[in-house]
mmCIF file of C-alpha atoms in Angstrom:
data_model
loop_
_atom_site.group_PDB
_atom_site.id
_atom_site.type_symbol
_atom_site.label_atom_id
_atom_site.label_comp_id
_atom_site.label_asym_id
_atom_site.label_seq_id
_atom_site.Cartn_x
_atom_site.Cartn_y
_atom_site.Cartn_z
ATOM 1 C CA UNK R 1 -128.226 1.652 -34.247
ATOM 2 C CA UNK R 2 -129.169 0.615 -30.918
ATOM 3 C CA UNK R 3 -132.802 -0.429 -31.212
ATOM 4 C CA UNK R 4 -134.368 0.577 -27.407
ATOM 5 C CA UNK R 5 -138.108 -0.102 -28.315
ATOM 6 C CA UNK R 6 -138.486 -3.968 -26.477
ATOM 7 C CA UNK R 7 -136.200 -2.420 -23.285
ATOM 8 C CA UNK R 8 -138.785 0.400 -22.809
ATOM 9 C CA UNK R 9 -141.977 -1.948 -23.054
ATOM 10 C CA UNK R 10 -139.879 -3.750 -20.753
ATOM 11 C CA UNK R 11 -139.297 -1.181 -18.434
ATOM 12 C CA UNK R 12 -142.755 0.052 -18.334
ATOM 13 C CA UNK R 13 -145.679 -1.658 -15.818
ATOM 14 C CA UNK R 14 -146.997 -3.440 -18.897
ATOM 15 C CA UNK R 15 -147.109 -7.080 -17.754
ATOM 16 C CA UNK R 16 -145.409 -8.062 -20.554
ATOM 17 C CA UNK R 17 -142.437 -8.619 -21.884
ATOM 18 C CA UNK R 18 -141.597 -10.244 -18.937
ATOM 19 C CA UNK R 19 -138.732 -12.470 -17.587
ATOM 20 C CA UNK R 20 -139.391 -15.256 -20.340
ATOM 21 C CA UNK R 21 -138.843 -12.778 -23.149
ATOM 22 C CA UNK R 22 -135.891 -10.880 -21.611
ATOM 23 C CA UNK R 23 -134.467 -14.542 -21.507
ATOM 24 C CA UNK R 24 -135.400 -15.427 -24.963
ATOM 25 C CA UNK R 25 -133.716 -11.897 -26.157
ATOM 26 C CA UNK R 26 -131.063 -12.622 -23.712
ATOM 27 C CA UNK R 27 -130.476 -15.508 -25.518
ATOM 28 C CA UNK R 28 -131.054 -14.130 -28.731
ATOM 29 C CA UNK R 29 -127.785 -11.874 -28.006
ATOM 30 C CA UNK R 30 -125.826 -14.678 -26.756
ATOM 31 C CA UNK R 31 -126.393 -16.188 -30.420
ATOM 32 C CA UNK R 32 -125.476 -13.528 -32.249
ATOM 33 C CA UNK R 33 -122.501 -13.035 -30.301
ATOM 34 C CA UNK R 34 -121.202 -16.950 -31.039
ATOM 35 C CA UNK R 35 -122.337 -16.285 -35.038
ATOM 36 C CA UNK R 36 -120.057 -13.160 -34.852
ATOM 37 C CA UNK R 37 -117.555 -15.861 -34.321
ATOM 38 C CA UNK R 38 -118.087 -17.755 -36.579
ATOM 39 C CA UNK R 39 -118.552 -14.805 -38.716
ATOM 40 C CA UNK R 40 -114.673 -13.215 -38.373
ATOM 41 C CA UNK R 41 -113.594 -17.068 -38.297
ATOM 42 C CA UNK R 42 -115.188 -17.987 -41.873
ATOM 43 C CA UNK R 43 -112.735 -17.298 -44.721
ATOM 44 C CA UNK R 44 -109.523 -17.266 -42.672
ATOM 45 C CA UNK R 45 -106.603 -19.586 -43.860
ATOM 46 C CA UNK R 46 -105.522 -20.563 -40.608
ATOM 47 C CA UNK R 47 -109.165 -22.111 -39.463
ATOM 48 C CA UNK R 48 -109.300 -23.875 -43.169
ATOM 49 C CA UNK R 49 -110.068 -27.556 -41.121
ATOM 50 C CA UNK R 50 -112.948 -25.866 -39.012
ATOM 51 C CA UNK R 51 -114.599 -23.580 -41.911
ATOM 52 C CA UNK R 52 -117.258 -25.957 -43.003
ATOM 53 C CA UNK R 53 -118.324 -26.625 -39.306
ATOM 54 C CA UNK R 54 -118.303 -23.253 -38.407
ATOM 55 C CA UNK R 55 -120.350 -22.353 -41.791
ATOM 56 C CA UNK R 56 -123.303 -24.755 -40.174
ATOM 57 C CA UNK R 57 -122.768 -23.289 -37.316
ATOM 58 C CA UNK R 58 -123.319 -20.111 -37.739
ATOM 59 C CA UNK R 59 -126.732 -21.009 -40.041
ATOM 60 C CA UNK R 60 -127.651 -22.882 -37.397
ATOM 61 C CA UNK R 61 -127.314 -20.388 -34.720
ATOM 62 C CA UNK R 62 -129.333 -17.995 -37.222
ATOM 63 C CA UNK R 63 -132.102 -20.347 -36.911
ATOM 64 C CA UNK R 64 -132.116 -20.226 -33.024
ATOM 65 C CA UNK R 65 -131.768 -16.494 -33.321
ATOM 66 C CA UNK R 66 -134.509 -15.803 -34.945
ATOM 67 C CA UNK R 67 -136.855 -18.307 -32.716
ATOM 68 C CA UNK R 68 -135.307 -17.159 -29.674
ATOM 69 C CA UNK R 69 -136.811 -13.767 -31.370
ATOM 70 C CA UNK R 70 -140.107 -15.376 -32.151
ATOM 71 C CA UNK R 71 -140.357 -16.803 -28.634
ATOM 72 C CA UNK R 72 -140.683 -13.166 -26.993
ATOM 73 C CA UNK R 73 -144.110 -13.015 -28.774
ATOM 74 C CA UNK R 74 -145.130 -16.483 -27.762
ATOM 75 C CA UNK R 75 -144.281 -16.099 -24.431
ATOM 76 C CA UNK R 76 -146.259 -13.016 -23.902
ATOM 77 C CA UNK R 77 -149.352 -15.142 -25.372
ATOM 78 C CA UNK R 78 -148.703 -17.769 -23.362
ATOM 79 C CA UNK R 79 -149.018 -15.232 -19.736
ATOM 80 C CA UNK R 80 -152.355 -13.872 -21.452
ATOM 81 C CA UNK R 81 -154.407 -16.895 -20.606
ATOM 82 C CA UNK R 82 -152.872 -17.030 -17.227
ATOM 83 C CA UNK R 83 -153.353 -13.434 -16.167
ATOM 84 C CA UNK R 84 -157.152 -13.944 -17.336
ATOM 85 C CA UNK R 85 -157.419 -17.343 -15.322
ATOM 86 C CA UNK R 86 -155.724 -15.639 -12.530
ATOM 87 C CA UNK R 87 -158.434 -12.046 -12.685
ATOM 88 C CA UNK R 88 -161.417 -14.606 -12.597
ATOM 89 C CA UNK R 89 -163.720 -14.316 -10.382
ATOM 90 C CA UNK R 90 -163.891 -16.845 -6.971
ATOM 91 C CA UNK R 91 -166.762 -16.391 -4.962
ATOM 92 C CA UNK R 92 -168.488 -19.315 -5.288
ATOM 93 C CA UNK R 93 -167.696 -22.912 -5.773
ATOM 94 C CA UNK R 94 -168.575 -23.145 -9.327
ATOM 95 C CA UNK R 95 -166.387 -20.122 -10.023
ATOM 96 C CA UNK R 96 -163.576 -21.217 -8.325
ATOM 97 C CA UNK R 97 -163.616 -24.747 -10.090
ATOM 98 C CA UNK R 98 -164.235 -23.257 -13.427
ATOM 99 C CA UNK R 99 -161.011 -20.858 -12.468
ATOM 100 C CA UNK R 100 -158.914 -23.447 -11.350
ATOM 101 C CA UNK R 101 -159.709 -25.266 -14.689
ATOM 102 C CA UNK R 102 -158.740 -22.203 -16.666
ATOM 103 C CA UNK R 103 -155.234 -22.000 -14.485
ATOM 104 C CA UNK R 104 -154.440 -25.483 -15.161
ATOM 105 C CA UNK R 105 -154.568 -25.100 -18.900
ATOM 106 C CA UNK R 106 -152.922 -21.670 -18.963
ATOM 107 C CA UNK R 107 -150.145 -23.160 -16.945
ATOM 108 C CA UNK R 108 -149.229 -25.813 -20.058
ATOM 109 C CA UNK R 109 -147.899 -23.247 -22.251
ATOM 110 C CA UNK R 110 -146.581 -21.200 -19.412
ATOM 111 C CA UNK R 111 -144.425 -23.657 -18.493
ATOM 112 C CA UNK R 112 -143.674 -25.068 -22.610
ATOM 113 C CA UNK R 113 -142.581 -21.958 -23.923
ATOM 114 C CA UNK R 114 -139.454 -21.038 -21.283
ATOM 115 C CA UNK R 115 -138.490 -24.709 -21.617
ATOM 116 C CA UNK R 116 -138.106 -23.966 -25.458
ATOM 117 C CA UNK R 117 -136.140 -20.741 -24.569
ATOM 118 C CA UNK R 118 -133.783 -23.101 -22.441
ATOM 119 C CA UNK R 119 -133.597 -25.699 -24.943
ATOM 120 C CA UNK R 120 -132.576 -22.450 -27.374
ATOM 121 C CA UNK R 121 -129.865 -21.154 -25.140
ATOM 122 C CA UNK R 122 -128.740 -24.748 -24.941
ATOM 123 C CA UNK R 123 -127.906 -25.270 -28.357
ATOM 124 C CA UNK R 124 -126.342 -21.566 -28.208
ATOM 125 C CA UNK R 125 -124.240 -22.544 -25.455
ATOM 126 C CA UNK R 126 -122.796 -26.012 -27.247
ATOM 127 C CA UNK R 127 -122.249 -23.261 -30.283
ATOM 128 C CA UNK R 128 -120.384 -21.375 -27.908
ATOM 129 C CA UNK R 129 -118.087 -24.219 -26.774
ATOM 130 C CA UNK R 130 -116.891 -25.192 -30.447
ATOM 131 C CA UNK R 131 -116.253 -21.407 -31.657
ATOM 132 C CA UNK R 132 -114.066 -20.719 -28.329
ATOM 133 C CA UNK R 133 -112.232 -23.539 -29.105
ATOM 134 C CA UNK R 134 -111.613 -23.071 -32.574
ATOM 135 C CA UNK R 135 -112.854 -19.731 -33.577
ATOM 136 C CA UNK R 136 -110.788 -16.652 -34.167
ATOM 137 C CA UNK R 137 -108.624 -16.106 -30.953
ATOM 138 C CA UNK R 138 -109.046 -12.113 -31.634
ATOM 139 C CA UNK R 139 -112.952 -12.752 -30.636
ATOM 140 C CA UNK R 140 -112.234 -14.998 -28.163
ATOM 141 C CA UNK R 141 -113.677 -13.253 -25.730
ATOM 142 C CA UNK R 142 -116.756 -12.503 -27.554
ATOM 143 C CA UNK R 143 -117.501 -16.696 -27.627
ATOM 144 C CA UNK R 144 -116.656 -15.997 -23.486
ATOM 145 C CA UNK R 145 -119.193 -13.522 -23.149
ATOM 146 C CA UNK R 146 -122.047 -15.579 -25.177
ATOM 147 C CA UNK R 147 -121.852 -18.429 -23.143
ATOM 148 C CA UNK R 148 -121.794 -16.437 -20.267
ATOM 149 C CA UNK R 149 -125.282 -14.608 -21.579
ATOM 150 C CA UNK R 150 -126.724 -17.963 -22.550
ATOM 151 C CA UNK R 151 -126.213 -19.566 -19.164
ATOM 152 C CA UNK R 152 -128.113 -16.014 -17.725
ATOM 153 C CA UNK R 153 -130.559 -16.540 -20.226
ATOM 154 C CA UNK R 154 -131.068 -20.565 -19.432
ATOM 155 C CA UNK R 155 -131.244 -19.574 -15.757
ATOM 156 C CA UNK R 156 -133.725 -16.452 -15.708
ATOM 157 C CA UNK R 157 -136.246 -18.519 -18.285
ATOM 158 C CA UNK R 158 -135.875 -21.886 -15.760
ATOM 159 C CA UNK R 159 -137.753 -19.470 -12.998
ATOM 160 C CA UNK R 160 -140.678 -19.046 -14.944
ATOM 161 C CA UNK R 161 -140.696 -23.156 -15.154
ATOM 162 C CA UNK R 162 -140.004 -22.999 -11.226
ATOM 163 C CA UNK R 163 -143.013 -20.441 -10.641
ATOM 164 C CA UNK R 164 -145.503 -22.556 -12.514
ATOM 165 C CA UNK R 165 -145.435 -25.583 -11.923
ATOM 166 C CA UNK R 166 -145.786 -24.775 -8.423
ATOM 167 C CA UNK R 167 -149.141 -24.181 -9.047
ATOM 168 C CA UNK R 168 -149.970 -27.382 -11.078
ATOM 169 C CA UNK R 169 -152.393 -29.506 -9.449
ATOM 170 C CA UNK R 170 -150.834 -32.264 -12.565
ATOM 171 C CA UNK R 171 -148.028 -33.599 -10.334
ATOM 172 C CA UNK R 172 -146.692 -35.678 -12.682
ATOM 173 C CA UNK R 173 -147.072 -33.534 -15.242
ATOM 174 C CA UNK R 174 -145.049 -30.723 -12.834
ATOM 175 C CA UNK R 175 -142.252 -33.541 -12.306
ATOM 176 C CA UNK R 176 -141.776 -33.671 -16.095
ATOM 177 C CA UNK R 177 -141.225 -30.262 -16.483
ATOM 178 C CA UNK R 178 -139.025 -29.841 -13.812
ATOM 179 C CA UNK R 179 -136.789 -32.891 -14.953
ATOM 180 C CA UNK R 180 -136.508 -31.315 -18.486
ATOM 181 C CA UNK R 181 -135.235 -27.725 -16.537
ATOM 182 C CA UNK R 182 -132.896 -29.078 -14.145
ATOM 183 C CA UNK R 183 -131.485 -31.177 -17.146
ATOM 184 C CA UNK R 184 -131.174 -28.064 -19.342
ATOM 185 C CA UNK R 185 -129.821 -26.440 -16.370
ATOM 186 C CA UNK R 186 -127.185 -28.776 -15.523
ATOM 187 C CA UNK R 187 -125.882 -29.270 -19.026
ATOM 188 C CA UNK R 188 -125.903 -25.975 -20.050
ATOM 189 C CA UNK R 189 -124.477 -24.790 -17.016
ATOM 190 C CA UNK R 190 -121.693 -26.790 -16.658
ATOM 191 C CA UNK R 191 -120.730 -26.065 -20.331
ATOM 192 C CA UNK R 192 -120.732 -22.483 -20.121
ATOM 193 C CA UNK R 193 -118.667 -22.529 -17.085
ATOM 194 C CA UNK R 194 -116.161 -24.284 -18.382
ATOM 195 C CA UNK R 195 -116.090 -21.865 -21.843
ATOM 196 C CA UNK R 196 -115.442 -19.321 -19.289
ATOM 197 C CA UNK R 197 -113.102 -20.530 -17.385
ATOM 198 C CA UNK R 198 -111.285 -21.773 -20.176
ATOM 199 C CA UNK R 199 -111.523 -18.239 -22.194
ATOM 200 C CA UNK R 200 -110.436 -16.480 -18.867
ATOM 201 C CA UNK R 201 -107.119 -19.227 -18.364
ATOM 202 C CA UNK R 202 -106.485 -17.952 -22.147
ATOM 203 C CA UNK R 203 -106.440 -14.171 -22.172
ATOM 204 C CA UNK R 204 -104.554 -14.147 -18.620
#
């Protein structure tokens, strides 16, 4: 059942998958943790007031799922134009002009595609909040554990933000990027530490 193919290529010296797609699966396990959930929840007389919610929940989280899924791919295309900016030659002036160009468009989509990953484990990580709370208290700590792998997720995908726009020459441009990750970081942080804290006060 267990499907090891993506943890071998990520094992291997292959440059990618790197730490943007083991975030993005990361996150993509986190999700389907929250829909099993909502999953067990669904159908269940005693969550009758919460079904509908947790019916568009767990479509919604199906949706991040699968682009959480879709983002491993796009992140590995985003690091392709990098690594070929970074292999170019600099011996002259010219060539180190025309390589710095190349970096500072490869860095764009470097930086674009683990902010969408964070935005993803963000709206796992609200998900999370609102199926611990009212989700079936026999998976309760499954809801725990997603947020928990979100948060990782949110937090290993913010250092490939943190590693690129160091090299932006675009300091504004750098400044935006790093606003939109410490904001994903702080709200989805805080969130997931209270789902586990409140998860651990409740199985104690």
């Amino acid at each position: 059942m267990v499907d090891t193919e993506f943890v071998e290529a990520l094992a291997s010296k292959a440059p990618t998958p790197g730490g943007g797609g083991a975030s993005a699966y990361a996150g993509a396990l986190a999700s389907a943790l929250a829909s099993m959930v909502g999953n067990l929840t669904v159908g269940k007389k005693k969550y009758a007031d919460v079904e509908e919610r947790l019916r568009a929940d767990v479509v919604e989280l199906d949706d991040t799922r699968a682009h959480l899924l879709s983002l491993i791919d796009e992140d590995a295309r985003a690091f392709e134009p990098l690594a070929a900016a970074y292999g170019m030659p600099k011996d002259t002036d010219a060539e180190r002009a025309a390589q710095n160009a190349a970096l500072q468009k490869a860095l764009v989509g470097a930086c674009e595609v683990p902010l969408e990953i964070m935005a993803c484990c963000l709206q796992v990580i609200e998900s999370c909040v609102f199926v611990a709370r009212h989700g079936s208290v026999l998976a309760l700590s499954d809801a725990g554990a997603g947020a928990v792998l979100a948060k990782a997720a949110l937090m290993a995908a913010s250092l490939n933000v943190v590693i690129n726009i160091g090299s932006m020459d675009d300091v504004d441009r750098a400044d935006v990027y790093r606003n939109q990750m410490e904001d994903l970081l702080a709200a989805g942080g805080a969130m997931a530490d209270e789902v586990y804290a409140d998860v651990v006060k409740r199985l104690s």
